[in-house]
XYZ file of C-alpha atoms in Angstrom:
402
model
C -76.126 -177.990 -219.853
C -75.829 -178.477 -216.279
C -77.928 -176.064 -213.998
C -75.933 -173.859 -211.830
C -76.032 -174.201 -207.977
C -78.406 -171.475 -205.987
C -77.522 -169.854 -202.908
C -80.109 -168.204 -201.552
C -78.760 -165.274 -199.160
C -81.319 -164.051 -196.433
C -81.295 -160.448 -195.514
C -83.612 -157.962 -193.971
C -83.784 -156.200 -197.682
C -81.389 -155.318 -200.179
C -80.774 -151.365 -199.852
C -77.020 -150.252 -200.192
C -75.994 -151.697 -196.931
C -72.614 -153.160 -195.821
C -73.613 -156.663 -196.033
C -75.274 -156.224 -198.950
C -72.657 -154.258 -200.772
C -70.502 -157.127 -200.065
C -72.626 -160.199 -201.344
C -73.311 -157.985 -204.309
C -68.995 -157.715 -204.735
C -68.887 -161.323 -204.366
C -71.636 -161.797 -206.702
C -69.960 -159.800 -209.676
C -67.478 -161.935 -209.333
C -69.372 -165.566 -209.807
C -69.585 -167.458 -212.851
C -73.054 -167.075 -213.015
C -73.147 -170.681 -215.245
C -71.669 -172.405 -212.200
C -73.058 -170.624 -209.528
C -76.391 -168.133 -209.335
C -77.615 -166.217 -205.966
C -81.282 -165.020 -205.208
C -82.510 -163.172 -202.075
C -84.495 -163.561 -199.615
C -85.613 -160.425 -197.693
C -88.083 -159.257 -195.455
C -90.519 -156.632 -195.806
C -93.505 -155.110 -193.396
C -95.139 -154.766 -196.777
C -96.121 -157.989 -197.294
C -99.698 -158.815 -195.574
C -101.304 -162.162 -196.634
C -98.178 -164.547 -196.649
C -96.415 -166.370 -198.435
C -99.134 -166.855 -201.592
C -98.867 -162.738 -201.965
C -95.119 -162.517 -202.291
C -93.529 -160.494 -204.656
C -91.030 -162.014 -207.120
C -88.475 -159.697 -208.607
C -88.370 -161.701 -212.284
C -91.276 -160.265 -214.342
C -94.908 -161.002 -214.580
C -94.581 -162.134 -211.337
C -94.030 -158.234 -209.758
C -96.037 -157.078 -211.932
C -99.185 -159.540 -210.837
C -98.870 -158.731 -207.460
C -98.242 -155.119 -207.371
C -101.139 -154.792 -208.929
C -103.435 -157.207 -206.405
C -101.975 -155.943 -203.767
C -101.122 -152.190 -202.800
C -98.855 -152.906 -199.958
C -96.066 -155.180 -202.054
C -92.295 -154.588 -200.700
C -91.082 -151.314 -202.712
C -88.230 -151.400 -204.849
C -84.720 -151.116 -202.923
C -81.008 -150.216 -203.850
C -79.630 -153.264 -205.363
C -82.921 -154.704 -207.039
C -82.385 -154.172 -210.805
C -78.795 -155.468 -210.680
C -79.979 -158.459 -209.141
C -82.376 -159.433 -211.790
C -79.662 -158.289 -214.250
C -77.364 -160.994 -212.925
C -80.023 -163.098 -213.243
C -81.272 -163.765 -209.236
C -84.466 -163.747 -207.690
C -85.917 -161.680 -205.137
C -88.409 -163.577 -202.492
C -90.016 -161.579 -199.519
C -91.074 -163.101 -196.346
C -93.265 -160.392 -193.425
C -90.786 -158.630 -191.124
C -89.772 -160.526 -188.037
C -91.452 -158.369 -185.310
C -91.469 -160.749 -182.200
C -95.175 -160.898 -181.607
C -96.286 -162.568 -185.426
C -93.426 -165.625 -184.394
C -95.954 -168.122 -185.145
C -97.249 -166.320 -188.541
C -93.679 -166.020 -189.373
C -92.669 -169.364 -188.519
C -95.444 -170.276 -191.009
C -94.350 -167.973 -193.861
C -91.099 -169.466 -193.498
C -92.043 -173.102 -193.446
C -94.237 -172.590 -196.788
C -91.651 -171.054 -198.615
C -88.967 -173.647 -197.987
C -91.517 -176.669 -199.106
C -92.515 -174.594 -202.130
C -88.625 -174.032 -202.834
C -86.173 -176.499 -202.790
C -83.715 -175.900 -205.349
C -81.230 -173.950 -203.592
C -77.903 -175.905 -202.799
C -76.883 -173.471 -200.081
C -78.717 -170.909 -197.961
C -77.039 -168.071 -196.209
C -78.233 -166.437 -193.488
C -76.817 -162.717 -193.076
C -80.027 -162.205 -191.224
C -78.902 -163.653 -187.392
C -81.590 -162.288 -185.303
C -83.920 -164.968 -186.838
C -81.291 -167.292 -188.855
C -82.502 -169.422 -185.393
C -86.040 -170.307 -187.144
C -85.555 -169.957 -190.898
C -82.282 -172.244 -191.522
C -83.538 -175.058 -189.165
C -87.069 -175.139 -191.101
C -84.473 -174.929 -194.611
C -82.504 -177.505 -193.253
C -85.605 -180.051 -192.646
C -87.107 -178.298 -195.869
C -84.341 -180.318 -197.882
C -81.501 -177.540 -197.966
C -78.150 -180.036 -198.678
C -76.144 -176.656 -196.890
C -77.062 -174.283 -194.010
C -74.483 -171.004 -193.325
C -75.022 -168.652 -190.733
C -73.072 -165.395 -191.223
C -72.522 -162.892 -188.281
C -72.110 -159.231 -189.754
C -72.224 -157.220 -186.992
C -70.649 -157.285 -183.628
C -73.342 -155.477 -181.518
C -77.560 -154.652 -181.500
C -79.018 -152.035 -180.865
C -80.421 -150.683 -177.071
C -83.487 -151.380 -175.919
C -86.251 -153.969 -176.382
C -85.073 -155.259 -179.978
C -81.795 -155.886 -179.110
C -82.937 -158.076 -176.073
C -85.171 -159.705 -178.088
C -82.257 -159.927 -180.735
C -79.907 -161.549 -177.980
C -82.874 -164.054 -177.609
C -83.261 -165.390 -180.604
C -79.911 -166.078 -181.352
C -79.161 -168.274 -178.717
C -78.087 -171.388 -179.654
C -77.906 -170.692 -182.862
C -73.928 -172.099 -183.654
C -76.131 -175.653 -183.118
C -78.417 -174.467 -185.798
C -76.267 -174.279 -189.029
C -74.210 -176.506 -190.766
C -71.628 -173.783 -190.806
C -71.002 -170.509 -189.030
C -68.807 -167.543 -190.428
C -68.508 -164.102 -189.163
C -66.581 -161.436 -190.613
C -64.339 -160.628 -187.659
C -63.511 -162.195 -184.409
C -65.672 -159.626 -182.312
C -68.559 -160.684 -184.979
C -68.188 -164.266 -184.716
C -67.944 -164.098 -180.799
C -70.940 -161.585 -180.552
C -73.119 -163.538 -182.079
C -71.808 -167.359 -181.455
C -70.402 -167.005 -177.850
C -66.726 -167.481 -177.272
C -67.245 -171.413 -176.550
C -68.145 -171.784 -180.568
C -64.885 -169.284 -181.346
C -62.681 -171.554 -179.033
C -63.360 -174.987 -180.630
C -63.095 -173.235 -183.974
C -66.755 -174.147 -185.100
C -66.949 -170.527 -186.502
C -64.933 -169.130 -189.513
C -63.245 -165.925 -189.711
C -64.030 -164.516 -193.292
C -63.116 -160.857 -193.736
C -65.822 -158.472 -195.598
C -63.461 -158.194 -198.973
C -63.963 -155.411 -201.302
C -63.271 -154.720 -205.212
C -59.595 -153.019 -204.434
C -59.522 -151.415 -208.183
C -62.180 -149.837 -207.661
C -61.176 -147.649 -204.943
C -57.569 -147.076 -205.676
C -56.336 -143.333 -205.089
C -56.217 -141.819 -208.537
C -55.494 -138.113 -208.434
C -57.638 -137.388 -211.730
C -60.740 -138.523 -210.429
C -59.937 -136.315 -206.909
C -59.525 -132.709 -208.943
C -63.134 -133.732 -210.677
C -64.885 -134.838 -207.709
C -63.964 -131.952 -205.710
C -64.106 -129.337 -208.812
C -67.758 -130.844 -209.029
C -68.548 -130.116 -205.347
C -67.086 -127.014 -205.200
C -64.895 -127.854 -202.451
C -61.216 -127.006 -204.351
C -58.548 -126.415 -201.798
C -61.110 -127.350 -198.363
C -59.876 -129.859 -195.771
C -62.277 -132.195 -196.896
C -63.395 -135.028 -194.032
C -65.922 -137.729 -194.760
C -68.006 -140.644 -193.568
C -70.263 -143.397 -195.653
C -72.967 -145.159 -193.524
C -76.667 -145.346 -192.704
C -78.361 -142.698 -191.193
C -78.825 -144.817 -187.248
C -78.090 -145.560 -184.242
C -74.863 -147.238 -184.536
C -73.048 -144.906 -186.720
C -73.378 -142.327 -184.183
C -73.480 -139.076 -186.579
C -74.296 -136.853 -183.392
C -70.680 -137.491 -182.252
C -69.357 -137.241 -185.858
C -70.963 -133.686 -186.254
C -69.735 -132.995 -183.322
C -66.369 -133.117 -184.221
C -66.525 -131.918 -187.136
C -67.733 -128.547 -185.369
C -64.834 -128.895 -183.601
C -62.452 -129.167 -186.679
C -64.420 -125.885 -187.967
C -62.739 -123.888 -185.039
C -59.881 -125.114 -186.187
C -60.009 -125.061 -189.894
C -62.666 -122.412 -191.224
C -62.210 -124.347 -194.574
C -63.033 -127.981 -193.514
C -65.911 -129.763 -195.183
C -67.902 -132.646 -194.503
C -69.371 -135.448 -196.924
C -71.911 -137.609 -195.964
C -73.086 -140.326 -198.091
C -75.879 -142.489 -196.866
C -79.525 -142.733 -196.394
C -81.506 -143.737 -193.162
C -84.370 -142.597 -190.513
C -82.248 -140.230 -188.752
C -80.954 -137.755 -191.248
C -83.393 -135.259 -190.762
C -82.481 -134.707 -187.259
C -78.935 -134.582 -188.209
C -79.744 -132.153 -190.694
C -80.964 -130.105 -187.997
C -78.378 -130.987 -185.693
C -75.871 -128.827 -188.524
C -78.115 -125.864 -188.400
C -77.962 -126.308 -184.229
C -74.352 -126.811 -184.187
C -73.781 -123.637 -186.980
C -71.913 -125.746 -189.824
C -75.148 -126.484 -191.916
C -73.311 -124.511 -195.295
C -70.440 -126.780 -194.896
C -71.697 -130.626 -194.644
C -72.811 -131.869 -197.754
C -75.647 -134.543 -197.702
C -75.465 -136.680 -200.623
C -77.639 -139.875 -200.276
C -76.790 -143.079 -201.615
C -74.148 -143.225 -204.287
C -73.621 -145.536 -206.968
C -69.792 -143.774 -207.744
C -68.898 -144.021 -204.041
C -65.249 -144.526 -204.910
C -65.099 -140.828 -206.290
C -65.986 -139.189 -203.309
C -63.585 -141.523 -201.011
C -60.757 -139.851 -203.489
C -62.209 -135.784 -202.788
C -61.591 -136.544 -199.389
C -58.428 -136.101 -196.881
C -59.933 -138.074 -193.959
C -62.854 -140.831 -193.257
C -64.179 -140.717 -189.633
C -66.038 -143.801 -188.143
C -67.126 -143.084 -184.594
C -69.283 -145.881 -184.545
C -70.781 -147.482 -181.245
C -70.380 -150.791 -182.994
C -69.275 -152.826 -186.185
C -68.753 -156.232 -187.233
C -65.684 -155.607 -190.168
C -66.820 -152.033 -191.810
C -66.284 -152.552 -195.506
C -65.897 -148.792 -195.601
C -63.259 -148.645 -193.511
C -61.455 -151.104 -196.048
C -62.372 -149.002 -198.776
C -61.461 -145.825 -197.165
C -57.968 -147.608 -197.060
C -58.570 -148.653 -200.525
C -58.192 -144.882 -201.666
C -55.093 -144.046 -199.841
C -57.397 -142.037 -197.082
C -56.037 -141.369 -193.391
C -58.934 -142.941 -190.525
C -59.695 -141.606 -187.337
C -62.057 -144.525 -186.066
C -64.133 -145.455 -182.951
C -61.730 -147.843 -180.308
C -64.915 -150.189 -180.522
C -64.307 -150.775 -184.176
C -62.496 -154.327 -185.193
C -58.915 -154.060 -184.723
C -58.971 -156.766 -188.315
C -60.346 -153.576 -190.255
C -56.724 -152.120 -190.157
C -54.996 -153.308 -193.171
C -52.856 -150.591 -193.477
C -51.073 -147.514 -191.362
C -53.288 -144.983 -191.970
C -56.126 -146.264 -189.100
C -55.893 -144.430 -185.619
C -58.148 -145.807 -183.251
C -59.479 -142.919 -180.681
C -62.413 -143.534 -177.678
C -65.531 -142.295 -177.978
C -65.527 -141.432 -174.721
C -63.059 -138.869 -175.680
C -64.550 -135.153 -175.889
C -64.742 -134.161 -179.909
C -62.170 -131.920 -179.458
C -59.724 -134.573 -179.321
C -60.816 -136.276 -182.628
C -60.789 -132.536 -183.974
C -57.063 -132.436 -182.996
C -55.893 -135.506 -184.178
C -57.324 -134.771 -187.233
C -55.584 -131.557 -187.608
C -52.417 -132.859 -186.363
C -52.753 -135.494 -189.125
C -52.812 -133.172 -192.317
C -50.721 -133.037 -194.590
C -49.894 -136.150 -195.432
C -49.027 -137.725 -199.036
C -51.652 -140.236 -200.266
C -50.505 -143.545 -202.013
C -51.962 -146.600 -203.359
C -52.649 -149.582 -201.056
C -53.968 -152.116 -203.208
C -51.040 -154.472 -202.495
C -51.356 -153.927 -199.203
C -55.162 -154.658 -198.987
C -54.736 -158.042 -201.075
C -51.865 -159.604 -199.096
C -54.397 -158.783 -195.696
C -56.812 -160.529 -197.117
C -59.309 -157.893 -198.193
C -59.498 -158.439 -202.208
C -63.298 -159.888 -203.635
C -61.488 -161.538 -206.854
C -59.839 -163.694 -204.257
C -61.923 -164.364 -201.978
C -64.548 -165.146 -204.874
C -62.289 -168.444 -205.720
C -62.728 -169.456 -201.880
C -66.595 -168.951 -201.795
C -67.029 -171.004 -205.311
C -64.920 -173.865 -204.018
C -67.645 -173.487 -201.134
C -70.548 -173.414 -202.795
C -69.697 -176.449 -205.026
C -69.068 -178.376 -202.087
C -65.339 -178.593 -201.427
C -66.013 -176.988 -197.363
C -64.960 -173.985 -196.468
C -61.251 -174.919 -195.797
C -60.279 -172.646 -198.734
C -62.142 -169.305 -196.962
C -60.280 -166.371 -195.632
């Protein structure tokens, strides 16, 4: 029997993150005979290179974690991943000043590993020195995918900006999951000739369809029967801009005594926004509920999904917000390609909260309905897009991609 093809994708980790959640749809979808994925993340964890890393199939894990303390810790989508039978390899965190060490990492694991057919780089703020060293390594197929269509402030996202110059030169292929994305990242010379390819960030549609069953239980089980219930999925950070979000949701509660919030997500700044709702008086009425497995029943106990984000590439969540029927009040900075439906309004952040608060208000009301047909014909369905990626991956080009 013939071996399948490996695609290595290279991420910063593999926690439930929008990229990730997305490779993991497409990944579902493979014939896993034909076509296998492993992972390649990064960790601060790892301390003695390459020879110490941490392999997510067995004895392997188990060897190291117990020669070494300081092995990458378990994330989000690990177990499925060895379920679908991938591997897990981890490389030191990119942190400017080890370049050389990391160079070095890099170039030993690509001449101990050369039986991946394609690697995919999700990870663009260093996809310029990992997929050249691949490439002379012996990789037949080099893709680097923009997912994001900003950095953050400061010194990483100069240094960000820095290391991506250049870097539509140094792939065989370049995809991004919007235009903003692609141009971001590439520089609108590479989006003019067409060297990049659009590929929107497709989602399992079924999944998220509005079913009114599931919406009683969900909001039965939260205690939140007859509430104006509002909601937003993303990481606890910079870009997601949850002081703005809670900001309008205060202003809602003026409004509407019996609005809720649900907020699903993990991250490094949830603390302080849990202590921005006892600041801002609406502690008893946001609900904090980490990361979620069943997602798609809390998208259904909701009436709205807010994104006030500074920045996105294509939010999946936004599609599967969509997905389940939901009305969107999103940032103006958002990708216009995110709105696959009727039920997006785009608003400024610059805007005072009050004015999301009223649009939101002015908004209820409305009848929910499903979208899935909707969502497919714009492109957004996995089981579709799956066909496009396996013609891909077993070397056809990437004509068939959308």
């Amino acid at each position: 029997m013939t071996k399948p093809i490996r695609v290595l994708h290279v991420l910063g980790g593999v926690s439930l993150g929008g990229a990730e959640s997305r490779i993991m749809d497409l990944y579902r979808q493979m014939n896993r005979e034909e076509i296998q994925f492993d992972f390649l993340v990064h960790s601060s964890a790892v301390k003695r290179g390459f020879q110490e890393m941490w392999q997510a199939d067995g004895g392997a894990e188990k060897q190291n974690a117990e020669n070494d303390i300081n092995v990458r810790k378990p994330q989000f989508y690990d177990e499925e991943i060895r379920s679908l039978g991938g591997h897990i390899y981890v490389l030191p965190k990119f942190k400017v000043y080890n370049y050389f060490s990391y160079r070095k990492s890099v170039k030993t694991f690509f001449a101990a590993h050369r039986e991946f057919g394609v690697v995919q780089g999700h990870m663009t703020s260093t996809a310029g020195i990992y997929l050249p060293i691949a490439k002379k390594a012996g990789a037949p197929v080099t893709v680097a995918h923009s997912r994001n269509a900003g950095v953050v402030k400061g010194a990483k996202g100069l240094a960000t900006r820095f290391f991506r110059r250049g870097l539509a030169k140094k792939a065989d292929y370049c995809f991004a999951c919007s235009e903003m994305a692609g141009q971001d990242v590439f520089g609108e010379a590479a989006m003019k000739t067409g060297q990049v390819k659009v590929i929107y960030n497709a989602i399992d549609v079924s999944r998220f369809t509005y079913d009114e069953n599931v919406r009683r239980e969900a909001r039965a089980q939260l205690g939140i029967d007859g509430a104006l219930v509002l909601g937003h999925v993303g990481r606890f950070q910079y870009q997601k801009n949850h002081p703005y979000l809670l900001e309008v949701f205060a202003e809602v509660c003026q409004r509407r005594p019996d609005a809720r919030l649900l907020l699903l997500g993990e991250g490094e700044d949830r603390s302080a926004m849990e202590e921005k709702c006892r600041q801002l008086g609406i502690a008893d009425r946001v609900h904090f509920l980490g990361n979620r497995r069943d997602a798609e029943r809390f998208y259904q106990a909701m009436d709205f999904f807010l994104l006030p984000s500074f920045f996105e590439g294509l939010p999946g969540v936004l599609v599967e917000a969509q997905a389940a029927g939901l009305r969107c009040i999103v940032s103006d900075t958002v990708t216009k390609e995110a709105k696959a439906t009727d039920l997006v309004t785009y608003l400024s952040i610059e805007e005072p909260p009050a004015r999301w608060a009223e649009e939101i208000v002015k908004q209820t009301g409305y009848a929910r309905r499903d979208t899935a047909r909707e969502l497919r014909q714009a492109g957004f369905d996995v089981r579709t897009q799956a066909e496009g990626y396996r013609r891909f991956y077993l070397g056809e080009g990437a004509a068939h991609l959308r």
